[in-house]
CSV table of C-alpha atoms in Angstrom, one decimal:
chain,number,residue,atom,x,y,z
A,503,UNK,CA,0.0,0.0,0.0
A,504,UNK,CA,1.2,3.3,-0.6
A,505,UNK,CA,2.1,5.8,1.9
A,506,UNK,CA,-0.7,8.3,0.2
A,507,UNK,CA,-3.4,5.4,-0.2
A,508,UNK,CA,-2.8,5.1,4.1
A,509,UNK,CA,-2.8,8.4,4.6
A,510,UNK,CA,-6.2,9.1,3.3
A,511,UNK,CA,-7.3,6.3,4.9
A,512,UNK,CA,-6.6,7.7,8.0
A,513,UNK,CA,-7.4,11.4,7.0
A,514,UNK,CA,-10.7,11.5,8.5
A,515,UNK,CA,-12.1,10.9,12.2
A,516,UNK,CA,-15.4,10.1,10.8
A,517,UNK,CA,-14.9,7.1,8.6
A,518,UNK,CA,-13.5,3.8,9.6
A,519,UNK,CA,-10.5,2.8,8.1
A,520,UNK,CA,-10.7,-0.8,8.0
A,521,UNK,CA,-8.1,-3.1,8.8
A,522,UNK,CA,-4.8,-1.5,9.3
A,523,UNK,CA,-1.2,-3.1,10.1
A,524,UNK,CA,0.2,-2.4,13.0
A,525,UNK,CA,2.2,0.0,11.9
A,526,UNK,CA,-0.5,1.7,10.1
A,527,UNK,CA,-2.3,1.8,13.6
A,528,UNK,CA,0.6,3.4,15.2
A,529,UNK,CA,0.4,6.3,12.6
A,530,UNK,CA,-2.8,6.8,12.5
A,531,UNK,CA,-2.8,7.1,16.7
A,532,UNK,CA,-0.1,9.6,16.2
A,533,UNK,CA,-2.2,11.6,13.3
A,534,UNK,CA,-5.3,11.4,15.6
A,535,UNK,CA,-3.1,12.2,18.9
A,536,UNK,CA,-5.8,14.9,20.3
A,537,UNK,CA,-9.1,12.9,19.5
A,538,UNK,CA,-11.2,10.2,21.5
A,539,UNK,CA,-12.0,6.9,20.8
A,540,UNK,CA,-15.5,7.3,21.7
A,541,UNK,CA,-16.0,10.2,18.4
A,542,UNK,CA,-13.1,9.1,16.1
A,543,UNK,CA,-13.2,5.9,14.3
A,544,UNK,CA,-9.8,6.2,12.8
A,545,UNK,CA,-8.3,5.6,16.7
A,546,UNK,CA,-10.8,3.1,17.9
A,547,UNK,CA,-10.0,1.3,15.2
A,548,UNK,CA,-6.3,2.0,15.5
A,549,UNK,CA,-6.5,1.0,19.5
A,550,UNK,CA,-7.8,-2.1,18.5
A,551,UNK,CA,-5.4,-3.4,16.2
A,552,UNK,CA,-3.0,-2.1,18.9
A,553,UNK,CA,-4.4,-4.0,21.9
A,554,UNK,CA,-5.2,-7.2,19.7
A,555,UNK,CA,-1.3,-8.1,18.0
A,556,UNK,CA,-0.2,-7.0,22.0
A,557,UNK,CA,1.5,-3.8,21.4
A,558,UNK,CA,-0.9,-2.2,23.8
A,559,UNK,CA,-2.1,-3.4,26.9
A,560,UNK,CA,-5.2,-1.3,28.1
A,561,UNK,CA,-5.6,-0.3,31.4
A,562,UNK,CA,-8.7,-1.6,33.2
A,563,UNK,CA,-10.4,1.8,33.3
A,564,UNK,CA,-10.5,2.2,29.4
A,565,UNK,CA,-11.9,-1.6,28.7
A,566,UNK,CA,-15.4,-1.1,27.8
């Protein structure tokens, strides 16, 4: 995938980027630094490919 084709995919808090790698997670959490996971589907998405490969561990207060 190209770097452009990514970052359009993350561009936009409102639309959900779909499966990302977990690199592609880590950038799009560092694009979308300043916005919450419960408005911006480009982090929740990103947290969640994050938490699942193990390259974040949640604490207990943010576990839904």
């Amino acid at each position: 995938m190209f770097v452009t084709q990514v970052i359009s995919t993350i561009a936009r808090c409102s639309v959900d980027p779909g499966e990302l790698t977990p690199e592609q997670a880590h950038r799009a959490m560092q694009v979308h630094l300043n916005c919450s996971v419960d408005v911006c589907r480009v982090r929740r998405r990103a947290r969640r490919t994050l938490v699942e490969s193990r390259r974040m561990v949640l604490d207990e207060r943010a576990t839904p």
